[in-house]
């Protein structure tokens, strides 16, 4: 080792990434010069840092080359604004993208290190929570892979949403301190700082030309400092940039207060300001929590727009060229304040009149809607906006005034349509952010065919009528590099051996696998890979939960955010029904099953947290019942995140996608599971419909009411009491929950669940779909008893997933919404 250190320090510091010896020398060099540790004393954490810093140099070089090419080619760019970017760990992704994994693994082994052990030192970045953030990360990956000039903007959360533990069956939230030991992947941009203003008042006057000029004065300011993370593409020289904002105080330390002994007051401004980038989605059950969320959203969009405009002015001195040179995509309504903020900047900072500023704004922004649930369509109290962002409220009022004038022309005399289309909800005195995003954007897209149809027909029908062609569909997708090549190396290798590696950048190439579904030898190898993945998942579950899962059992998996509409509760009802059948001796031939459920509930969502407790109480009962535990196990996965998903998804046999039809916008977990050879049991909701169309009716288990049938059932007067009374199995299951069978120490623990199902009308049709769900599960068992048939269906699922790549999504955005082209590199 001493000679290696001497040679490394005396040699050329540049690393030849094609040469293992050069990589080894570079690792030692970075260990000594950057990490500052003697290689003889270094542990896995230090070797992770050395490797990360070596790769960071390559990222920096390629990032600069990409930036120079963008300016040199004067490319039109897309800026993707999202509150979440759930990127996952970076190390193995970068190695795969650079084609370096084998050489680095060899170099690390020669230094006495196991690359897999070293990679485990990296924490999951706490920059998102669920599908919204993972989609944004997939999109940046696809942009870089296919050389599109794309940039992401978000917030550098210090603690993320939260780290979840399960204590006494209940979710307990802890700070997710992922930055505790620093983030070696980020580049701190000390010179990129923008002021973001809050509160204050508006002063208006006439200028020398008689124009109305307004100024926002007496504000309380916060500074936004930029941190960059580079996003690699697979086999691509192009690097996408993810710029994250961290809140800094304009007055970090008050020396006068400190010298007077007021130590808390001395740092009050710093503490208050930096709260803006502490956590993702602060709990909004209080007014202060709501105000913090509002400030957080504005903080991120204001800093981002200032930066985007500065980038534009670096290459062009004419702001009117912006619609030709940039497009800004709003990922849901969280960044919708960017529309009035752009107006404010153009008018107040650059002296534009209203009409040209509004014309530019409407041609710059595009908006992706991600929800059909009315309560999830973001709104803000007028009083809060007036207090926090008074200038923006004025601008929104003016936008609404002009918009309603056009509505009156389109729907003369129809006051009800006028009320529904207004940006202001007079009944609640709130601003409708989705309405603002629609009016201020040139394109609005849904994320699955059903979702887009329902947006146009039921949620925003008048907007679709008024703006023909504005609403379009772009079905979501996932990156096969992360969700097959990286997380399922065994299956990826088998596929590449069989059909080549074109699928890594063109997922439709998987269709070449279809004939192999009839090849007995291939089916055997395919199932051997699945078995290995199940053994890995079982070991992972045992380490996380202490529950031993049998890889011979059917691994039945539902992992996603805990919410009533996603119907983890329906899953639990079936589990209890199956438990009863086994105990009653009615399931002698039932397939052994391990039910795996995971996900987080929002801290203020008490019913979702109660569902988590019910799952764990049911699991405790079943897993300790000697009569059933060899036939049925239930495991709740704590702190479900990207790294857990990378182990869970490849090991699943059955993918539960059972949301109430008409509630899930798209879903991307359904795509990831199918891509890894799990069969889907699901409703005709979100992208399940398109998956069914692609894989075929015989290769998916569909059940339950359709979206139209849900609406019709409710219209006719749905009675959950009657459904339960007429189904003895369901009545027994519900009775066990409500009578305290699973919570004998607190028999009324689950009465709130009973109340929402009965007294509040079973809004998500859990009872209505129960019997159909049981029948679908019986079909699952029947197929699983035939391993050959199951393997055939699983292979066909993989082969027919070509539509569901984020590459296809990005190509569609690029061609139909953004009008951008790949860069020449």
Short mmCIF file of N, CA, C and O in Angstrom, two decimals, residues 547-622:
data_model
loop_
_atom_site.label_atom_id
_atom_site.label_comp_id
_atom_site.label_asym_id
_atom_site.label_seq_id
_atom_site.Cartn_x
_atom_site.Cartn_y
_atom_site.Cartn_z
N UNK A 547 -38.90 -10.39 10.58
CA UNK A 547 -39.87 -11.38 10.11
C UNK A 547 -39.23 -12.17 8.98
O UNK A 547 -38.72 -11.60 8.02
N UNK A 548 -39.30 -13.49 9.09
CA UNK A 548 -38.69 -14.39 8.11
C UNK A 548 -39.71 -14.71 7.02
O UNK A 548 -40.78 -15.26 7.31
N UNK A 549 -39.41 -14.36 5.77
CA UNK A 549 -40.29 -14.63 4.64
C UNK A 549 -39.77 -15.82 3.86
O UNK A 549 -38.56 -15.91 3.60
N UNK A 550 -40.67 -16.71 3.49
CA UNK A 550 -40.29 -17.91 2.76
C UNK A 550 -40.27 -17.62 1.26
O UNK A 550 -41.31 -17.31 0.67
N UNK A 551 -39.12 -17.71 0.60
CA UNK A 551 -39.06 -17.43 -0.84
C UNK A 551 -39.91 -18.37 -1.68
O UNK A 551 -40.19 -18.08 -2.84
N UNK A 552 -40.34 -19.53 -1.12
CA UNK A 552 -41.23 -20.42 -1.85
C UNK A 552 -42.66 -19.89 -1.90
O UNK A 552 -43.47 -20.35 -2.70
N UNK A 553 -42.98 -18.94 -1.00
CA UNK A 553 -44.33 -18.38 -0.99
C UNK A 553 -44.48 -17.32 -2.07
O UNK A 553 -43.50 -16.81 -2.62
N UNK A 554 -45.72 -17.01 -2.38
CA UNK A 554 -46.01 -15.94 -3.33
C UNK A 554 -45.74 -14.60 -2.64
O UNK A 554 -46.32 -14.32 -1.59
N UNK A 555 -44.86 -13.79 -3.21
CA UNK A 555 -44.56 -12.47 -2.64
C UNK A 555 -45.54 -11.46 -3.24
O UNK A 555 -45.45 -11.09 -4.40
N UNK A 556 -46.50 -11.06 -2.41
CA UNK A 556 -47.62 -10.20 -2.79
C UNK A 556 -47.33 -8.81 -2.23
O UNK A 556 -47.34 -8.62 -1.01
N UNK A 557 -47.06 -7.83 -3.10
CA UNK A 557 -46.45 -6.57 -2.66
C UNK A 557 -47.32 -5.36 -3.00
O UNK A 557 -47.80 -5.21 -4.13
N UNK A 558 -47.51 -4.51 -2.01
CA UNK A 558 -48.14 -3.19 -2.21
C UNK A 558 -47.30 -2.16 -1.47
O UNK A 558 -47.38 -2.05 -0.25
N UNK A 559 -46.49 -1.42 -2.20
CA UNK A 559 -45.62 -0.40 -1.59
C UNK A 559 -45.88 0.92 -2.29
O UNK A 559 -45.65 1.07 -3.48
N UNK A 560 -46.33 1.89 -1.54
CA UNK A 560 -46.64 3.22 -2.07
C UNK A 560 -47.09 4.10 -0.91
O UNK A 560 -47.28 3.62 0.21
N UNK A 561 -47.26 5.36 -1.19
CA UNK A 561 -47.76 6.29 -0.17
C UNK A 561 -49.07 5.76 0.42
O UNK A 561 -49.92 5.26 -0.30
N UNK A 562 -49.20 5.89 1.74
CA UNK A 562 -50.42 5.41 2.39
C UNK A 562 -51.51 6.47 2.24
O UNK A 562 -51.37 7.61 2.71
N UNK A 563 -52.58 6.10 1.57
CA UNK A 563 -53.71 7.02 1.35
C UNK A 563 -54.97 6.18 1.17
O UNK A 563 -54.92 5.07 0.63
N UNK A 564 -56.09 6.73 1.58
CA UNK A 564 -57.34 5.99 1.46
C UNK A 564 -57.63 5.56 0.03
O UNK A 564 -58.10 4.45 -0.21
N UNK A 565 -57.36 6.44 -0.95
CA UNK A 565 -57.73 6.10 -2.33
C UNK A 565 -56.84 5.00 -2.90
O UNK A 565 -57.23 4.30 -3.84
N UNK A 566 -55.63 4.82 -2.35
CA UNK A 566 -54.76 3.73 -2.81
C UNK A 566 -55.17 2.39 -2.23
O UNK A 566 -54.69 1.34 -2.64
N UNK A 567 -56.02 2.41 -1.25
CA UNK A 567 -56.76 1.27 -0.71
C UNK A 567 -55.87 0.15 -0.15
O UNK A 567 -56.11 -1.03 -0.40
N UNK A 568 -54.89 0.54 0.65
CA UNK A 568 -54.21 -0.47 1.46
C UNK A 568 -55.22 -1.19 2.35
O UNK A 568 -55.04 -2.37 2.69
N UNK A 569 -56.32 -0.49 2.67
CA UNK A 569 -57.35 -1.08 3.52
C UNK A 569 -58.03 -2.27 2.84
O UNK A 569 -58.32 -3.29 3.49
N UNK A 570 -58.25 -2.19 1.54
CA UNK A 570 -58.83 -3.32 0.80
C UNK A 570 -57.90 -4.53 0.87
O UNK A 570 -58.36 -5.68 1.04
N UNK A 571 -56.63 -4.28 0.75
CA UNK A 571 -55.63 -5.34 0.87
C UNK A 571 -55.72 -6.01 2.24
O UNK A 571 -55.73 -7.25 2.36
N UNK A 572 -55.83 -5.22 3.28
CA UNK A 572 -55.90 -5.76 4.64
C UNK A 572 -57.17 -6.58 4.83
O UNK A 572 -57.15 -7.65 5.47
N UNK A 573 -58.29 -6.12 4.27
CA UNK A 573 -59.53 -6.89 4.39
C UNK A 573 -59.37 -8.27 3.77
O UNK A 573 -59.85 -9.28 4.31
N UNK A 574 -58.69 -8.33 2.62
CA UNK A 574 -58.46 -9.63 1.99
C UNK A 574 -57.55 -10.50 2.86
O UNK A 574 -57.78 -11.71 3.00
N UNK A 575 -56.51 -9.91 3.41
CA UNK A 575 -55.59 -10.67 4.26
C UNK A 575 -56.34 -11.29 5.44
O UNK A 575 -56.15 -12.48 5.78
N UNK A 576 -57.22 -10.52 6.07
CA UNK A 576 -58.00 -11.05 7.19
C UNK A 576 -58.95 -12.16 6.71
O UNK A 576 -59.12 -13.19 7.39
N UNK A 577 -59.55 -11.97 5.54
CA UNK A 577 -60.41 -13.01 4.98
C UNK A 577 -59.62 -14.29 4.73
O UNK A 577 -60.09 -15.39 5.07
N UNK A 578 -58.42 -14.17 4.18
CA UNK A 578 -57.59 -15.34 3.93
C UNK A 578 -57.19 -16.00 5.25
O UNK A 578 -57.17 -17.24 5.37
N UNK A 579 -56.90 -15.19 6.25
CA UNK A 579 -56.57 -15.69 7.58
C UNK A 579 -57.73 -16.53 8.13
O UNK A 579 -57.54 -17.64 8.67
N UNK A 580 -58.94 -16.02 7.97
CA UNK A 580 -60.12 -16.75 8.44
C UNK A 580 -60.27 -18.08 7.71
O UNK A 580 -60.60 -19.11 8.32
N UNK A 581 -60.08 -18.07 6.39
CA UNK A 581 -60.24 -19.29 5.61
C UNK A 581 -59.23 -20.36 6.04
O UNK A 581 -59.56 -21.54 6.15
N UNK A 582 -58.00 -19.93 6.30
CA UNK A 582 -56.97 -20.90 6.73
C UNK A 582 -57.33 -21.47 8.09
O UNK A 582 -57.27 -22.69 8.32
N UNK A 583 -57.73 -20.59 9.01
CA UNK A 583 -58.08 -21.06 10.37
C UNK A 583 -59.32 -21.95 10.35
O UNK A 583 -59.45 -22.86 11.17
N UNK A 584 -60.22 -21.70 9.43
CA UNK A 584 -61.45 -22.49 9.33
C UNK A 584 -61.25 -23.80 8.58
O UNK A 584 -62.20 -24.58 8.42
N UNK A 585 -60.03 -24.01 8.06
CA UNK A 585 -59.77 -25.22 7.31
C UNK A 585 -60.36 -25.22 5.92
O UNK A 585 -60.54 -26.29 5.30
N UNK A 586 -60.66 -24.04 5.40
CA UNK A 586 -61.27 -23.92 4.07
C UNK A 586 -60.25 -23.62 2.99
O UNK A 586 -60.62 -23.38 1.84
N UNK A 587 -58.98 -23.58 3.35
CA UNK A 587 -57.95 -23.20 2.37
C UNK A 587 -56.81 -24.20 2.39
O UNK A 587 -55.63 -23.83 2.39
N UNK A 588 -57.18 -25.48 2.37
CA UNK A 588 -56.15 -26.52 2.44
C UNK A 588 -55.19 -26.46 1.26
O UNK A 588 -54.00 -26.80 1.38
N UNK A 589 -55.70 -26.00 0.12
CA UNK A 589 -54.86 -25.94 -1.08
C UNK A 589 -54.41 -24.52 -1.40
O UNK A 589 -53.92 -24.26 -2.49
N UNK A 590 -54.59 -23.60 -0.46
CA UNK A 590 -54.21 -22.20 -0.71
C UNK A 590 -52.71 -22.08 -0.89
O UNK A 590 -51.92 -22.75 -0.22
N UNK A 591 -52.32 -21.21 -1.79
CA UNK A 591 -50.91 -20.93 -2.03
C UNK A 591 -50.33 -20.20 -0.81
O UNK A 591 -50.94 -19.26 -0.29
N UNK A 592 -49.17 -20.63 -0.34
CA UNK A 592 -48.50 -19.89 0.73
C UNK A 592 -48.19 -18.49 0.23
O UNK A 592 -47.73 -18.31 -0.91
N UNK A 593 -48.44 -17.50 1.09
CA UNK A 593 -48.35 -16.12 0.63
C UNK A 593 -47.67 -15.25 1.68
O UNK A 593 -47.95 -15.36 2.88
N UNK A 594 -46.76 -14.38 1.21
CA UNK A 594 -46.17 -13.35 2.05
C UNK A 594 -46.64 -12.01 1.53
O UNK A 594 -46.33 -11.63 0.39
N UNK A 595 -47.40 -11.31 2.34
CA UNK A 595 -47.95 -10.01 1.95
C UNK A 595 -47.02 -8.93 2.49
O UNK A 595 -46.80 -8.83 3.70
N UNK A 596 -46.48 -8.13 1.59
CA UNK A 596 -45.52 -7.08 1.94
C UNK A 596 -46.15 -5.73 1.62
O UNK A 596 -46.53 -5.47 0.48
N UNK A 597 -46.27 -4.88 2.62
CA UNK A 597 -46.88 -3.56 2.47
C UNK A 597 -45.89 -2.53 3.01
O UNK A 597 -45.25 -2.76 4.04
N UNK A 598 -45.77 -1.42 2.33
CA UNK A 598 -44.88 -0.36 2.81
C UNK A 598 -45.32 1.00 2.30
O UNK A 598 -46.02 1.10 1.28
N UNK A 599 -44.90 2.02 3.00
CA UNK A 599 -45.22 3.38 2.59
C UNK A 599 -45.34 4.30 3.79
O UNK A 599 -45.51 3.85 4.93
N UNK A 600 -45.29 5.59 3.51
CA UNK A 600 -45.41 6.58 4.57
C UNK A 600 -46.77 7.28 4.49
O UNK A 600 -47.31 7.48 3.41
N UNK A 601 -47.26 7.65 5.64
CA UNK A 601 -48.45 8.49 5.73
C UNK A 601 -48.02 9.90 6.09
O UNK A 601 -47.09 10.10 6.88
N UNK A 602 -48.66 10.90 5.51
CA UNK A 602 -48.36 12.28 5.87
C UNK A 602 -48.55 12.46 7.37
O UNK A 602 -49.51 11.91 7.95
N UNK A 603 -47.67 13.22 8.04
CA UNK A 603 -47.75 13.32 9.50
C UNK A 603 -49.11 13.77 10.04
O UNK A 603 -49.51 13.34 11.12
N UNK A 604 -49.81 14.59 9.28
CA UNK A 604 -51.11 15.08 9.74
C UNK A 604 -52.29 14.27 9.27
O UNK A 604 -53.44 14.60 9.56
N UNK A 605 -52.04 13.17 8.54
CA UNK A 605 -53.11 12.35 7.96
C UNK A 605 -53.39 11.20 8.93
O UNK A 605 -52.89 10.10 8.79
N UNK A 606 -54.26 11.47 9.90
CA UNK A 606 -54.42 10.55 11.02
C UNK A 606 -55.05 9.23 10.60
O UNK A 606 -54.70 8.17 11.14
N UNK A 607 -55.98 9.25 9.66
CA UNK A 607 -56.61 8.00 9.25
C UNK A 607 -55.60 7.10 8.52
O UNK A 607 -55.58 5.87 8.72
N UNK A 608 -54.75 7.69 7.69
CA UNK A 608 -53.71 6.89 7.01
C UNK A 608 -52.76 6.28 8.03
O UNK A 608 -52.34 5.12 7.89
N UNK A 609 -52.43 7.04 9.07
CA UNK A 609 -51.54 6.50 10.11
C UNK A 609 -52.24 5.38 10.89
O UNK A 609 -51.60 4.42 11.32
N UNK A 610 -53.56 5.50 11.03
CA UNK A 610 -54.31 4.44 11.70
C UNK A 610 -54.34 3.17 10.84
O UNK A 610 -54.31 2.05 11.38
N UNK A 611 -54.39 3.33 9.53
CA UNK A 611 -54.34 2.18 8.63
C UNK A 611 -52.99 1.46 8.78
O UNK A 611 -52.92 0.22 8.78
N UNK A 612 -51.91 2.23 8.90
CA UNK A 612 -50.60 1.61 9.15
C UNK A 612 -50.63 0.80 10.44
O UNK A 612 -50.13 -0.34 10.50
N UNK A 613 -51.25 1.35 11.47
CA UNK A 613 -51.31 0.61 12.74
C UNK A 613 -52.14 -0.66 12.59
O UNK A 613 -51.79 -1.71 13.13
N UNK A 614 -53.23 -0.58 11.82
CA UNK A 614 -54.05 -1.77 11.60
C UNK A 614 -53.25 -2.84 10.87
O UNK A 614 -53.30 -4.03 11.24
N UNK A 615 -52.51 -2.45 9.85
CA UNK A 615 -51.67 -3.42 9.12
C UNK A 615 -50.73 -4.11 10.10
O UNK A 615 -50.57 -5.35 10.05
N UNK A 616 -50.11 -3.36 10.96
CA UNK A 616 -49.14 -3.94 11.89
C UNK A 616 -49.81 -4.78 12.97
O UNK A 616 -49.25 -5.81 13.41
N UNK A 617 -51.00 -4.39 13.40
CA UNK A 617 -51.72 -5.22 14.37
C UNK A 617 -52.15 -6.54 13.73
O UNK A 617 -52.06 -7.61 14.36
N UNK A 618 -52.62 -6.48 12.50
CA UNK A 618 -53.00 -7.71 11.79
C UNK A 618 -51.77 -8.58 11.59
O UNK A 618 -51.81 -9.81 11.79
N UNK A 619 -50.65 -7.96 11.21
CA UNK A 619 -49.41 -8.72 11.02
C UNK A 619 -48.97 -9.40 12.31
O UNK A 619 -48.54 -10.56 12.30
N UNK A 620 -49.08 -8.68 13.43
CA UNK A 620 -48.66 -9.25 14.71
C UNK A 620 -49.49 -10.48 15.06
O UNK A 620 -48.95 -11.51 15.52
N UNK A 621 -50.79 -10.40 14.79
CA UNK A 621 -51.67 -11.53 15.08
C UNK A 621 -51.35 -12.72 14.19
O UNK A 621 -51.18 -13.86 14.66
N UNK A 622 -51.26 -12.48 12.90
CA UNK A 622 -51.06 -13.57 11.95
C UNK A 622 -49.69 -14.21 12.10
O UNK A 622 -49.55 -15.45 12.12
#
